[in-house]
Structure formats: C-alpha cells, structure tokens
Coordinates of C-alpha atoms and ligand atoms in Angstrom, one line a residue:
M10 CA 0.0 0.0 0.0
N11 CA 1.4 3.4 -1.0
T12 CA 0.5 7.0 -0.5
I13 CA -0.1 8.7 -3.8
D14 CA -0.7 12.2 -4.9
I15 CA -3.2 12.6 -7.7
E16 CA -3.3 15.7 -9.9
T17 CA -6.7 17.4 -10.2
R18 CA -8.4 20.5 -11.4
P19 CA -11.0 22.5 -9.4
F20 CA -14.7 22.1 -10.0
P21 CA -16.4 25.5 -10.0
D22 CA -19.6 24.4 -8.2
Q23 CA -18.5 23.1 -4.8
K24 CA -20.1 25.8 -2.7
P25 CA -21.9 24.3 0.3
G26 CA -25.5 25.4 0.8
T27 CA -27.8 25.4 3.8
S28 CA -26.4 22.0 4.9
G29 CA -23.3 20.9 3.1
L30 CA -22.6 20.2 -0.6
R31 CA -25.6 18.5 -2.3
K32 CA -25.6 17.4 -5.9
R33 CA -27.0 14.6 -8.1
V34 CA -25.2 11.3 -7.6
S35 CA -24.0 11.6 -11.2
V36 CA -22.1 14.8 -10.3
F37 CA -20.5 13.1 -7.3
R38 CA -19.5 10.2 -9.4
Q39 CA -17.4 12.3 -11.7
P40 CA -13.7 11.4 -11.3
H41 CA -12.1 13.5 -8.6
Y42 CA -15.3 15.3 -7.6
L43 CA -15.7 13.9 -4.1
E44 CA -11.9 13.7 -3.6
N45 CA -11.5 17.4 -4.4
F46 CA -14.1 18.4 -1.9
V47 CA -12.7 16.1 0.8
Q48 CA -9.1 17.3 0.3
S49 CA -10.4 20.9 0.4
I50 CA -11.9 20.1 3.9
F51 CA -8.6 18.5 5.1
N52 CA -6.6 21.4 3.8
T53 CA -8.9 24.0 5.4
I54 CA -8.7 22.4 8.8
G55 CA -4.9 22.3 8.7
G56 CA -4.5 18.7 7.7
L57 CA -5.5 15.5 9.4
G58 CA -2.2 14.6 11.0
G59 CA -2.8 13.1 14.5
K60 CA -6.5 13.8 14.4
T61 CA -9.6 11.7 15.1
L62 CA -12.4 11.8 12.5
V63 CA -15.9 10.4 12.7
L64 CA -17.3 9.1 9.4
G65 CA -20.8 7.8 8.4
G66 CA -23.8 8.5 6.3
D67 CA -27.5 7.9 5.8
G68 CA -27.0 4.7 3.7
R69 CA -28.2 6.1 0.4
Y70 CA -26.8 5.0 -2.9
H71 CA -23.0 5.8 -3.2
N72 CA -22.7 6.0 0.6
L73 CA -20.3 3.0 1.0
A74 CA -18.2 3.8 -2.1
A75 CA -17.7 7.4 -0.8
I76 CA -16.8 6.1 2.7
R77 CA -14.1 3.9 1.2
T78 CA -12.7 6.7 -0.8
I79 CA -12.6 9.0 2.3
L80 CA -11.1 6.3 4.5
R81 CA -8.2 5.9 2.1
M82 CA -7.7 9.7 1.8
A83 CA -7.9 10.2 5.6
A84 CA -5.5 7.3 6.2
S85 CA -3.0 8.7 3.6
S86 CA -3.1 12.0 5.4
G87 CA -2.0 10.7 8.7
A88 CA -5.2 10.7 10.7
K89 CA -4.8 9.0 14.1
R90 CA -8.2 7.4 14.3
I91 CA -11.2 7.2 12.1
I92 CA -14.5 6.1 13.8
V93 CA -16.9 4.7 11.2
G94 CA -20.5 3.5 11.7
R95 CA -21.0 -0.2 10.8
D96 CA -22.0 -0.6 7.2
G97 CA -21.1 3.1 6.8
L98 CA -24.2 4.1 8.7
L99 CA -24.6 7.0 11.1
S100 CA -27.6 9.3 11.3
T101 CA -26.7 13.0 11.4
P102 CA -27.6 13.4 15.1
A103 CA -25.8 10.1 16.0
A104 CA -22.7 11.4 14.1
S105 CA -22.9 14.6 16.2
C106 CA -23.3 12.5 19.3
V107 CA -20.3 10.3 18.5
I108 CA -18.0 13.2 17.7
R109 CA -18.8 14.6 21.1
S110 CA -18.8 11.3 23.1
R111 CA -15.5 10.2 21.6
Q112 CA -13.9 13.6 21.6
A113 CA -13.2 13.6 17.9
D114 CA -11.7 16.5 16.1
G115 CA -14.7 16.5 13.6
G116 CA -16.7 14.3 11.3
I117 CA -17.8 13.9 7.8
I118 CA -21.4 13.0 7.2
L119 CA -22.6 11.7 3.8
S120 CA -26.2 12.7 3.3
A121 CA -28.6 14.6 1.1
S122 CA -31.1 14.4 4.0
H123 CA -34.7 14.3 2.8
N124 CA -33.7 14.5 -0.9
P125 CA -34.6 11.4 -2.9
G126 CA -31.8 8.8 -3.2
G127 CA -30.8 6.1 -5.6
E128 CA -28.7 6.2 -8.7
Q129 CA -30.8 9.0 -10.2
G130 CA -31.2 10.8 -6.8
D131 CA -29.1 13.1 -4.7
F132 CA -25.9 12.7 -2.7
G133 CA -24.3 15.1 -0.2
I134 CA -21.4 15.6 2.1
K135 CA -21.0 17.9 5.1
F136 CA -18.3 18.6 7.6
N137 CA -18.9 18.9 11.3
A138 CA -16.5 20.4 13.7
A139 CA -15.3 19.2 17.1
N140 CA -18.4 20.5 18.9
G141 CA -20.4 18.0 16.8
G142 CA -22.1 20.8 14.8
P143 CA -22.2 21.7 11.1
A144 CA -19.3 23.8 10.0
P145 CA -20.1 27.5 10.4
E146 CA -20.4 29.8 7.4
S147 CA -16.8 31.1 7.8
L148 CA -15.5 27.5 7.5
T149 CA -17.7 26.4 4.6
E150 CA -16.6 29.6 2.8
R151 CA -12.9 28.7 3.3
I152 CA -13.6 25.1 2.2
Y153 CA -15.2 26.5 -1.0
R154 CA -12.3 28.8 -1.6
E155 CA -9.9 25.9 -1.2
S156 CA -11.9 23.9 -3.7
R157 CA -11.5 26.6 -6.3
E158 CA -7.7 26.3 -6.1
I159 CA -7.0 22.7 -5.4
T160 CA -4.4 21.0 -7.7
S161 CA -3.9 17.6 -6.1
Y162 CA -5.2 15.3 -3.5
R163 CA -3.6 12.5 -1.5
T164 CA -4.8 8.9 -1.2
L165 CA -3.7 5.3 -1.0
D166 CA -3.3 3.1 -4.1
T167 CA -5.0 0.2 -2.3
G168 CA -6.6 -0.5 1.0
E169 CA -9.9 -1.8 2.1
V170 CA -11.3 -2.5 5.5
D171 CA -14.3 -4.7 6.4
L172 CA -17.1 -2.3 7.4
S173 CA -19.7 -5.0 7.9
S174 CA -18.8 -5.9 11.5
D175 CA -17.6 -4.0 14.6
G176 CA -13.9 -4.1 15.1
E177 CA -10.6 -2.3 14.8
H178 CA -8.3 -2.2 11.8
E179 CA -5.2 -0.5 10.7
L180 CA -4.8 1.3 7.5
N181 CA -1.4 3.0 6.7
G182 CA -0.9 3.6 10.4
T183 CA -4.4 5.0 11.0
R184 CA -6.6 3.1 13.5
I185 CA -10.0 2.4 11.9
E186 CA -12.7 1.7 14.5
V187 CA -15.9 0.3 13.1
I188 CA -18.6 0.9 15.7
D189 CA -22.2 0.0 16.3
P190 CA -24.0 3.1 14.9
V191 CA -26.7 3.0 17.6
D192 CA -24.9 2.4 20.9
D193 CA -23.6 5.9 21.8
Y194 CA -26.8 7.5 20.7
A195 CA -29.1 5.1 22.6
R196 CA -27.1 5.6 25.7
Q197 CA -27.5 9.3 25.5
M198 CA -31.2 9.1 24.9
E199 CA -31.5 6.9 28.0
S200 CA -29.7 9.5 30.1
L201 CA -32.1 12.3 28.9
F202 CA -35.5 10.7 29.2
D203 CA -37.5 8.6 31.7
F204 CA -37.3 5.2 29.9
N205 CA -39.1 3.5 32.8
L206 CA -42.1 5.8 32.5
I207 CA -42.3 5.4 28.8
H208 CA -41.9 1.6 29.1
Q209 CA -44.8 1.6 31.5
M210 CA -46.9 3.6 29.1
F211 CA -46.2 1.1 26.3
N212 CA -47.0 -1.8 28.7
S213 CA -50.2 -0.4 29.9
G214 CA -52.1 -1.7 26.9
H215 CA -53.7 1.7 26.4
F216 CA -51.0 3.3 24.2
R217 CA -49.8 2.5 20.7
M218 CA -47.6 4.3 18.4
R219 CA -46.2 4.1 14.9
F220 CA -42.9 5.4 13.8
D221 CA -42.1 5.7 10.1
A222 CA -38.4 5.4 9.4
M223 CA -39.2 6.0 5.7
S224 CA -36.7 3.2 4.7
A225 CA -33.9 5.5 5.8
V226 CA -31.3 5.7 8.5
T227 CA -33.5 5.9 11.6
G228 CA -34.7 2.3 11.2
P229 CA -32.0 0.6 13.3
Y230 CA -32.1 3.4 15.9
A231 CA -35.9 3.4 16.3
T232 CA -36.2 -0.4 16.3
R233 CA -33.5 -0.6 19.1
I234 CA -34.9 2.2 21.2
L235 CA -38.7 2.1 20.7
E236 CA -39.2 -1.7 20.3
Q237 CA -36.3 -3.3 22.2
M238 CA -35.5 -0.8 25.0
L239 CA -38.9 0.8 25.5
G240 CA -41.2 -2.2 24.8
G241 CA -43.2 -0.9 21.9
E242 CA -45.0 -3.8 20.2
P243 CA -43.3 -5.4 17.2
G244 CA -44.4 -3.3 14.1
T245 CA -44.2 -0.1 16.0
V246 CA -41.5 0.9 13.6
M247 CA -42.5 0.8 10.0
N248 CA -40.2 0.9 6.9
G249 CA -37.4 0.2 9.4
V250 CA -34.9 -1.2 7.0
P251 CA -32.6 1.4 5.4
L252 CA -32.7 1.2 1.6
E253 CA -30.3 2.8 -0.8
D254 CA -33.1 4.5 -2.7
F255 CA -35.5 4.8 0.3
G256 CA -37.9 2.5 -1.6
G257 CA -38.0 5.1 -4.4
L258 CA -39.8 7.5 -2.1
H259 CA -39.1 10.9 -0.7
P260 CA -37.8 10.5 2.9
D261 CA -39.3 13.7 4.1
P262 CA -41.5 13.5 7.1
N263 CA -44.4 15.8 6.3
L264 CA -48.1 15.3 5.5
V265 CA -47.4 14.9 1.8
Y266 CA -44.5 12.4 1.8
A267 CA -45.3 10.4 4.9
K268 CA -48.7 9.6 3.5
E269 CA -48.8 6.0 4.7
L270 CA -48.2 7.0 8.3
V271 CA -50.7 9.9 8.1
E272 CA -53.4 7.5 6.8
I273 CA -52.8 5.2 9.7
L274 CA -53.1 8.0 12.2
Y275 CA -56.2 9.4 10.6
S276 CA -57.9 5.9 10.4
S277 CA -60.5 4.8 12.9
G278 CA -58.9 2.7 15.6
G279 CA -55.5 4.1 14.7
P280 CA -52.7 4.5 17.2
D281 CA -52.4 7.3 19.7
F282 CA -49.1 8.7 18.5
G283 CA -47.3 8.8 15.2
A284 CA -43.9 10.1 14.2
A285 CA -41.5 10.0 11.3
A286 CA -38.0 11.0 10.5
D287 CA -36.1 12.0 7.3
G288 CA -33.3 10.4 5.3
D289 CA -30.5 11.2 7.7
G290 CA -32.6 11.2 10.9
D291 CA -32.5 14.8 11.9
R292 CA -36.0 15.8 11.0
N293 CA -39.2 14.7 12.8
M294 CA -42.9 14.9 12.3
I295 CA -45.3 14.5 15.3
L296 CA -48.9 13.3 14.9
G297 CA -51.6 12.5 17.4
K298 CA -54.8 10.7 16.6
R299 CA -56.2 12.7 13.7
F300 CA -54.0 15.5 14.7
F301 CA -50.9 17.1 13.1
V302 CA -48.5 19.1 15.3
T303 CA -46.8 21.8 13.3
P304 CA -43.0 21.8 13.9
S305 CA -43.2 25.4 15.2
D306 CA -45.9 24.4 17.7
S307 CA -43.9 21.3 18.6
L308 CA -40.9 23.5 19.6
A309 CA -43.1 25.7 21.7
V310 CA -44.9 22.8 23.4
M311 CA -41.6 21.1 24.1
A312 CA -40.1 24.2 25.6
A313 CA -43.2 24.7 27.9
N314 CA -43.0 21.1 29.1
A315 CA -39.2 20.5 29.2
H316 CA -39.1 20.7 33.0
L317 CA -41.2 17.5 33.2
L318 CA -38.3 15.4 31.7
P319 CA -35.2 14.2 33.6
G320 CA -32.7 15.7 31.1
Y321 CA -34.3 19.1 31.2
R322 CA -35.5 19.2 34.8
M323 CA -33.4 22.3 35.4
G324 CA -35.5 24.2 32.9
V325 CA -34.8 25.9 29.6
R326 CA -32.0 28.4 29.6
G327 CA -33.0 30.0 26.3
I328 CA -34.7 29.1 23.1
A329 CA -33.7 29.8 19.5
R330 CA -35.7 29.4 16.3
S331 CA -34.9 30.1 12.7
M332 CA -36.4 33.3 11.3
P333 CA -39.1 31.7 9.2
T334 CA -40.2 29.5 12.1
S335 CA -43.4 30.7 13.7
S336 CA -43.1 32.8 16.8
A337 CA -45.0 30.4 19.0
A338 CA -41.8 29.6 20.9
D339 CA -41.2 33.3 21.6
R340 CA -44.2 33.5 23.8
V341 CA -43.1 30.5 25.8
A342 CA -39.7 32.1 26.2
E343 CA -41.3 35.2 27.5
A344 CA -43.4 33.3 30.0
L345 CA -40.3 31.5 31.2
G346 CA -38.4 34.7 31.4
V347 CA -35.7 33.5 29.0
E348 CA -34.2 34.8 25.8
C349 CA -35.6 33.8 22.4
Y350 CA -33.1 34.1 19.5
E351 CA -34.0 34.4 15.9
T352 CA -31.4 33.0 13.5
P353 CA -31.1 32.4 9.8
T354 CA -32.2 29.1 8.3
G355 CA -29.9 26.2 8.9
W356 CA -28.7 24.4 12.0
K357 CA -25.1 25.9 11.8
F358 CA -26.5 29.2 13.2
F359 CA -27.5 27.5 16.5
G360 CA -24.0 26.2 17.2
N361 CA -22.5 29.2 19.0
L362 CA -25.7 29.8 21.1
L363 CA -25.6 26.1 22.2
D364 CA -21.8 26.1 22.8
E365 CA -22.1 29.2 24.9
G366 CA -25.0 27.8 27.0
R367 CA -27.3 30.6 25.9
I368 CA -30.0 28.2 24.7
T369 CA -31.3 24.7 25.7
L370 CA -33.8 24.1 22.9
C371 CA -33.9 25.2 19.3
G372 CA -36.0 24.5 16.2
E373 CA -36.9 25.2 12.6
E374 CA -40.3 25.1 10.9
S375 CA -38.8 22.5 8.5
F376 CA -39.5 19.6 10.9
G377 CA -36.3 20.2 12.9
T378 CA -36.0 20.3 16.7
G379 CA -33.1 19.8 18.9
S380 CA -31.3 20.7 22.1
D381 CA -27.9 21.2 23.6
H382 CA -27.4 17.4 23.9
V383 CA -25.8 17.4 20.4
R384 CA -25.2 20.0 17.8
E385 CA -27.6 18.8 15.1
K386 CA -31.4 18.7 15.0
D387 CA -32.5 15.3 16.1
G388 CA -35.5 13.4 14.9
L389 CA -35.7 10.5 17.2
W390 CA -34.8 12.6 20.2
A391 CA -37.9 14.8 19.5
V392 CA -40.0 11.6 19.3
L393 CA -38.7 10.5 22.7
F394 CA -39.2 13.9 24.1
W395 CA -42.9 13.7 23.1
L396 CA -43.2 10.2 24.4
N397 CA -41.8 11.2 27.7
M398 CA -44.1 14.3 27.8
L399 CA -47.2 12.1 26.9
A400 CA -46.2 9.6 29.7
A401 CA -45.7 12.4 32.2
R402 CA -48.8 14.3 31.5
R403 CA -51.0 11.3 30.8
E404 CA -52.8 13.3 28.1
S405 CA -53.2 12.9 24.4
V406 CA -51.2 14.9 21.8
D407 CA -54.2 17.0 20.8
T408 CA -55.2 17.8 24.4
I409 CA -51.7 19.0 25.1
V410 CA -51.5 21.2 22.0
R411 CA -55.0 22.6 22.4
S412 CA -54.4 23.5 26.0
H413 CA -51.1 25.1 24.9
W414 CA -53.0 27.3 22.4
R415 CA -55.4 28.3 25.1
Q416 CA -52.6 29.4 27.3
Y417 CA -50.4 31.1 24.8
G418 CA -52.6 31.7 21.7
R419 CA -52.3 29.9 18.4
N420 CA -50.0 30.7 15.5
Y421 CA -51.5 29.6 12.3
Y422 CA -48.6 28.7 10.1
S423 CA -47.9 27.2 6.7
R424 CA -45.1 27.0 4.2
H425 CA -45.7 27.0 0.5
D426 CA -42.9 25.6 -1.7
Y427 CA -42.6 26.2 -5.4
E428 CA -40.1 23.6 -6.5
G429 CA -38.1 23.3 -9.7
V430 CA -38.5 27.0 -10.7
P431 CA -36.0 28.2 -13.2
A432 CA -33.1 29.8 -11.2
D433 CA -33.2 33.1 -13.0
A434 CA -37.0 33.5 -12.6
A435 CA -36.7 32.9 -8.9
E436 CA -33.8 35.3 -8.6
S437 CA -35.7 38.0 -10.5
L438 CA -38.7 37.5 -8.2
M439 CA -36.4 38.1 -5.2
V440 CA -34.7 41.1 -6.7
A441 CA -38.1 42.7 -7.6
L442 CA -39.3 42.0 -4.0
R443 CA -36.2 43.7 -2.5
E444 CA -36.9 46.8 -4.6
K445 CA -40.5 46.9 -3.5
L446 CA -39.6 46.7 0.2
P447 CA -39.3 50.4 1.2
G448 CA -42.7 51.1 -0.4
L449 CA -44.4 48.3 1.5
R450 CA -43.8 49.8 5.0
G451 CA -46.9 51.4 6.4
Q452 CA -49.1 49.9 3.6
R453 CA -52.4 48.3 4.3
I454 CA -52.3 44.7 3.1
A455 CA -54.9 42.0 3.6
G456 CA -56.6 44.2 6.3
R457 CA -53.3 44.7 8.2
V458 CA -50.7 47.3 8.3
A459 CA -47.1 46.3 7.3
A460 CA -44.8 47.4 10.1
I461 CA -41.5 45.9 9.0
A462 CA -40.4 45.1 5.4
D463 CA -36.8 44.0 5.2
D464 CA -34.2 41.5 4.1
F465 CA -33.3 39.5 7.2
E466 CA -29.8 40.0 8.4
Y467 CA -28.3 38.2 11.4
T468 CA -25.4 39.3 13.7
D469 CA -24.2 36.3 15.7
P470 CA -24.3 37.5 19.3
I471 CA -21.2 35.4 20.1
D472 CA -18.7 36.0 17.4
G473 CA -20.2 39.1 15.8
S474 CA -20.3 37.5 12.3
V475 CA -22.9 39.0 10.0
T476 CA -25.0 37.0 7.6
S477 CA -27.2 38.9 5.1
H478 CA -30.0 38.2 2.6
Q479 CA -31.6 35.5 4.7
G480 CA -35.1 36.0 3.6
I481 CA -37.5 38.9 2.8
R482 CA -39.9 39.5 5.5
L483 CA -43.1 41.4 5.8
I484 CA -44.2 41.8 9.4
F485 CA -47.6 43.3 10.2
E486 CA -48.6 45.3 13.2
D487 CA -50.6 42.3 14.6
G488 CA -47.6 40.0 14.4
A489 CA -48.7 38.2 11.2
R490 CA -45.8 37.6 8.8
I491 CA -45.1 36.7 5.2
V492 CA -41.5 35.5 4.5
Y493 CA -39.9 34.7 1.1
R494 CA -36.6 32.9 0.6
L495 CA -34.9 30.6 -1.8
S496 CA -33.9 27.1 -0.7
G497 CA -30.2 26.4 -0.3
T498 CA -30.5 22.6 -0.4
G499 CA -32.0 21.8 -3.8
T500 CA -30.0 20.3 -6.7
E501 CA -32.3 21.2 -9.6
G502 CA -33.4 24.8 -10.5
A503 CA -34.6 26.9 -7.6
T504 CA -37.2 26.4 -4.9
L505 CA -39.1 29.4 -3.7
R506 CA -40.3 29.1 -0.1
V507 CA -43.1 31.3 1.1
Y508 CA -43.8 31.2 4.9
I509 CA -47.1 32.5 6.2
E510 CA -48.1 33.1 9.8
S511 CA -50.8 34.8 11.8
F512 CA -51.5 34.9 15.5
E513 CA -54.9 34.1 17.1
A514 CA -55.4 34.7 20.8
D515 CA -59.1 33.8 20.9
P516 CA -59.7 30.1 21.8
D517 CA -63.0 30.2 20.0
L518 CA -61.0 30.6 16.8
H519 CA -58.4 27.9 17.3
D520 CA -60.1 25.2 15.3
L521 CA -60.0 26.7 11.8
E522 CA -58.3 24.8 9.0
T523 CA -54.9 26.3 8.5
Q524 CA -55.1 27.3 4.8
T525 CA -58.5 28.8 5.5
A526 CA -57.3 30.8 8.5
L527 CA -54.4 32.1 6.4
I528 CA -56.2 32.7 3.1
D529 CA -56.0 36.5 3.0
L530 CA -52.3 36.4 3.7
I531 CA -51.7 33.6 1.2
E532 CA -53.4 35.7 -1.5
A533 CA -51.4 38.8 -0.5
A534 CA -48.2 36.8 -0.6
G535 CA -48.9 35.7 -4.1
E536 CA -49.7 39.2 -5.3
I537 CA -46.9 41.0 -3.6
G538 CA -44.3 38.5 -4.8
G539 CA -45.7 38.3 -8.3
I540 CA -45.4 34.6 -7.9
R541 CA -47.6 33.7 -10.8
H542 CA -45.9 36.2 -13.0
Y543 CA -42.3 35.0 -12.3
T544 CA -42.9 31.3 -11.8
G545 CA -45.8 30.7 -14.1
R546 CA -47.3 28.6 -11.3
D547 CA -50.7 29.2 -9.8
K548 CA -50.3 26.9 -6.9
P549 CA -47.4 25.6 -4.8
T550 CA -45.8 22.2 -5.4
V551 CA -45.8 21.3 -1.7
I552 CA -47.7 22.8 1.2
T553 CA -46.6 22.0 4.7
Ligands
LIG19 C1 -34.0 23.3 4.4 C2 -34.8 23.8 5.5 C3 -33.9 24.2 6.7 C4 -33.0 23.0 7.1 C5 -32.2 22.5 5.9 C6 -31.4 21.3 6.2 O1 -33.1 24.3 3.9 O2 -35.6 24.9 5.1 O3 -34.7 24.7 7.8 O4 -32.1 23.4 8.1 O5 -33.1 22.2 4.8 O6 -32.2 20.3 6.7 P1 -33.5 25.2 2.6 O7 -32.3 26.1 2.4 O8 -33.7 24.2 1.5 O9 -34.7 25.9 2.9 V1 -31.9 18.7 6.3 O10 -32.8 17.7 7.2 O11 -32.1 18.8 4.6 O12 -30.2 18.5 6.6
LIG20 CO1 -32.1 15.8 7.3

C-alpha cells in the first residue's frame, strides 16, 4: 500500500448550501469530484495529522463507495483514528453524538437528507467540527475557496477494511474503528428521558404508536430504542430497513411524503401517537390521533414542558428558532423569562448559542427540533421527548397542544414551496421584491398594516459575524408575517419558499383549517411576490 498524490483541477460548483454540498449522484461520481471536496476540507482544517475523525452516512446510494474513498484519503493524510459506523451508517444526530462522546476533532457525514436517493437521486457531504455541529459559514466559505484552487489530493493506491462488522483495523498507520451506529446514541437518549415511565406507558395496553423510518437511516435506531428498549410492540417501527433508494420515495417527514403514516393515524382505531424521521434522521414529524403538530408548535410545546423530563429538569436556559419558524416559541420564552433568539435558516447558526449555553432548545419550521445534547437537529430525540411528555402528562397529543394554544394563543402557520422553478426567474422575483420593500412599509395589506419590510440579516451575538440576505420578511402590526426565501438545499433549479403566519389569541377561533385561516395572507403573498408572473405557477408544489 502506497501513498499517492493525484493531480486534479478545481470544480467551480463546490459551494456548500444550507447544509453541506448537495448534488446529483452523477455529479458526485465524476472522477475526482468527491476527492477534491474532501481534500479541500482537510486542507482547510490544517490537515488530518494526528486527528480523530468520525465518518458515516445515511446509507443512500453511493454511501459506502464514498466512505471507502474518504477512508483511504484520511489514512493517507496521517489521521490518528477514524471512527466509522458499521456498514457506513450514522444518522446525522448520531454522528454529532459520536463526535462529542469520543472527543473527535470532527466528522464527515454523507447525506442529502430528505432529498430522494438512488442512482438518479441526490448525494451530499458535510463537515462537522469538534463540537459536533455543522461547520459555520466562515469555515464552509474557506472550504469552498480551497476547492477553487485545489491542484492535487492524497490517497492510498490500495486498502480496504471490512465495514460490515464492529472491530478495529489499521490502514497506513491509522486506526479504523468500526462501531455500532446506535450504541452511543441510545445511551445518550436513556440519560435524557425517563425510559421506565415510557416503558410503563407502552406496557399499559392503552398506548400504541407508529414510527415511520421511511426506509432511511433511523430504522435501526428506532427499532432498538422504541421496540427493544422501551417495549413498543413489534411493528411499532414501519419501513425500518434502510434502503439505498428509500424505496423510491421521498424520505421527508411531512403530511405529503409520509402519506402511509398519516393515513394510519387518521384511520378509525388508529394508534395514539405517530412520528416519522427523514433520510438522515435529523427531522421529525409529530402526529396525534387525527392531529398534526406543526414543527413550530412542537418546539413551543416542548419548551413549555421540558421541566417534566429528567434531562431538562433544570429548565430551559433560552430558546432559538430560525427566522421563518413561527413565533409560538417566543411566547413560551417570554413566559419562562428567558431569551428567544431568531437565527437564519440552517442548524449551523445555532452552534454558537448552544456552545455558549445561551439556549437549551432550538428548532426550525422545516420539521427540525433539537437541544444542547448534540449540535444537530435530532428526529428520534424529538419523538422520545414527546413520548416522555405524553407519559408524564397522561394526556393525548391534541389535548396537550390545544391547552397550549389556550394558554399562549395559536400561531396559524404554513409553508408553500414552489419547486423546480428556473433559477433566473426565482432570482428575478427576489430582486423585484427587494426593490419593493421600502414602499411596503406602512401599507395596508390584507386588512393589516405592514410594520416591517426588510431582508433579514443576522449578527451572531457570540462571534459578531454578520449573515445577510436570509429572507425577505413582511411583518404586520398584529404579528402576522409573510416571508420569502430561496432554498439552499436543492439540486435542480430553484425552490421558492413562502412562509405565512398569523396569530390568534381567541380560543373560539383555534379550530380553523390552517389554509382557510391564512387565506387572506396567502393571497397577498402571491400578489406582492408576483409569484404567478415569475414562476408561471398558480399553486405551490408542496404545502406543509
Ligand atoms: C432546508 C430547511 C432548513 C434546514 C435545511 C437542512 O433548507 O428549510 O430549515 O435546516 O433544509 O435540513 P433550505 O435552504 O432548502 O430551505 V436537512 O434535514 O435537509 O439537513
Ligand atoms: Co435531514
């Protein structure tokens, strides 16, 4: 086995988006494409000499091939240890957990999250730092700059290790540890939640749940934790075997893509609780019997009840939410007397707040919730949080949420996505909106007065870094909002996301259908944005 340096030329398109570099599998399979990006990461972090790296992915097509490539590269670069999930599997939150529990210097996660997989699908790669969290913007920017200048990468001419069973190997002087992908994570979950209480609830005979792993990475995690450790009946976990192409489906836990689960929860005699996670296990959807909990409400309800759970008994130190996420959590923070931070979209912006102990819980409207236990959003953790809450309160999901609304008011909330829009049309829409902004202030729109019209800019309270152009927002005097932004995770054309929110304090008005409750704002959002004009669409592709 020899170390070899391979000459290469930069690819112009290796700029990471909201969550790492995501491209079609065919792009990643071009000669040198993956290697260039990986070497750019290594160069940016000052080489791998003597370092410990965690490596794993969501099991999608190309996962194992990429892992073998990265193993050879890391071993050729003098890494001390590489910790790999068995069969190349590690969910995103589990990778974050392992980086922290084993004090690694960082990790590489192979995933395109909820994007479809398979040979024609998407692939992705992201780098997480020693805190277990996604590389901050400053780091991804440097990696990108490095990728524009790269001339060679280092690897080994041969060298394979068996990734199908746990054990230790040596590759060019680097120790390769193949670990059970679930162990560290399951142990951490046990330390945060009251497993006995949840076990009793499952055993009572009065509680049933379904968890849809969507043929993605959470299958082994959910089966171990929900069925084996907590005593959920066999079949609690559905679609629990990770498949390279996720069964040809879209592993995105929402009402549209997790249709099978939704039908079960809405059927007569259905289970009491339903949940799903996405391709890499960081997203979650929470359902009760015939009841959908919006992710924004989920964050707020979790924050209000955290003190009931062992891992959060000391209370919540602060909360953060991404800007487009509804402001339901803000009112809980206010009631608790703690700070609520508003960050740009993407988990990387929570990192500093978590590291500094400013916040305990954080979340995004895009089915992401998490806490300071790791530095990624965590799907199964959210499910266990809800289970523990249900067991402690002995109430149903909808009772808990409705009483939350009565106490804090209800934020009607919806996101409308226009997928596959030509990139230049989407860009023109945003440019035109930006020009319109000054004129919108003080205007009467949909029976409300626009108080703020701006392009969201965030100054990180810890390191002072400034991130601009994070979404155009229109905030009305009564707290209602319309937000427009372009997705940073797509691989084809552009996706326009329009986020619509209104607040209702009156409990008599808490039972409206969401799209009906928001109809005037939805229409206004279409007109102001000139959505039909620019996209040629008269309705969104996906409504969540
Ligand atoms: C989307 C979501 C964002 C989330 C990101 C990564 O980004 O809106 O909230 O953090 O995906 O999640 P965008 O730029 O497409 O809106 V995941 O589960 O895809 O890693
Ligand atoms: Co994900």
